[in-house]
Coordinates of C-alpha atoms in Angstrom, one line a residue:
M57 CA 98.0 109.4 111.3
C58 CA 99.2 110.1 107.8
G59 CA 102.5 110.8 106.2
G60 CA 101.9 110.1 102.6
A61 CA 102.2 106.9 100.7
Y62 CA 105.8 106.2 101.8
N63 CA 105.9 107.7 105.3
S64 CA 102.6 106.3 106.6
P65 CA 103.8 102.7 106.4
H66 CA 107.0 103.7 108.1
L67 CA 105.2 105.4 111.0
L68 CA 102.8 102.4 111.3
M69 CA 105.7 100.0 111.5
L70 CA 107.6 102.1 114.0
S71 CA 104.4 102.0 116.1
G72 CA 104.3 98.2 116.0
V73 CA 101.7 97.8 113.2
G74 CA 103.0 95.8 110.2
P75 CA 104.5 92.4 109.3
A76 CA 105.4 90.7 112.6
G77 CA 108.5 89.0 111.1
I78 CA 110.0 92.3 110.0
L79 CA 109.1 94.1 113.2
G80 CA 110.6 91.3 115.3
L81 CA 113.9 91.6 113.3
L82 CA 114.0 95.3 114.1
Q83 CA 113.1 94.6 117.8
I84 CA 109.9 96.6 117.6
P85 CA 107.1 95.3 119.8
V86 CA 104.2 94.0 117.6
V87 CA 100.9 95.7 118.3
Q88 CA 99.1 94.3 115.2
D89 CA 100.5 91.8 112.7
L90 CA 99.5 93.2 109.3
G91 CA 101.5 91.7 106.5
S92 CA 100.3 94.2 103.9
V93 CA 101.7 97.3 105.5
G94 CA 104.4 98.8 103.3
Q95 CA 103.8 96.4 100.4
N96 CA 103.0 97.2 96.8
L97 CA 104.3 100.8 96.9
Q98 CA 104.7 102.3 93.5
D99 CA 106.1 105.6 92.3
H100 CA 104.0 107.5 89.7
A101 CA 106.5 110.2 88.8
A102 CA 105.4 110.4 85.2
T103 CA 101.7 111.0 86.0
G104 CA 100.4 114.1 84.3
L105 CA 97.2 115.8 83.4
S106 CA 96.0 117.6 80.3
W107 CA 92.6 119.0 79.2
A108 CA 91.0 120.8 76.4
H109 CA 88.9 124.0 76.5
D110 CA 86.6 125.5 73.8
E111 CA 87.7 129.1 74.4
P112 CA 91.2 130.5 73.5
V113 CA 92.3 130.9 77.1
S114 CA 96.0 131.0 78.3
L115 CA 97.9 131.9 81.4
F116 CA 101.1 132.5 79.4
D117 CA 100.5 136.2 79.2
S118 CA 99.0 136.7 82.7
L119 CA 102.2 137.8 84.4
T120 CA 101.7 141.5 83.8
E121 CA 102.2 144.6 86.1
E122 CA 98.4 145.0 86.3
N123 CA 97.8 141.4 87.4
L124 CA 100.7 141.5 89.8
A125 CA 99.3 144.7 91.4
A126 CA 95.8 143.2 91.6
F127 CA 97.2 140.1 93.3
A128 CA 99.3 142.1 95.8
Q129 CA 96.5 144.6 96.6
E130 CA 93.4 142.5 96.4
G131 CA 94.5 138.8 96.3
R132 CA 93.1 138.3 92.8
G133 CA 94.4 138.4 89.3
R134 CA 94.0 136.7 85.9

């Protein structure tokens, strides 16, 4: 079972896996008391990637009629 960083703890807790105190308050039967479920979640919205390349390559000019046709007909392009 997986629903991502935020939804997985939610699904686990709805299934009775999580902190017993919280599950009890929500009247969810406890299957497994695991206090760490749903804790220490962090959002990394500013995460980015960058890399360098030795050759002068760019995709800025790749949206051409020729490349669009190659993609539509053959599933490839530059």
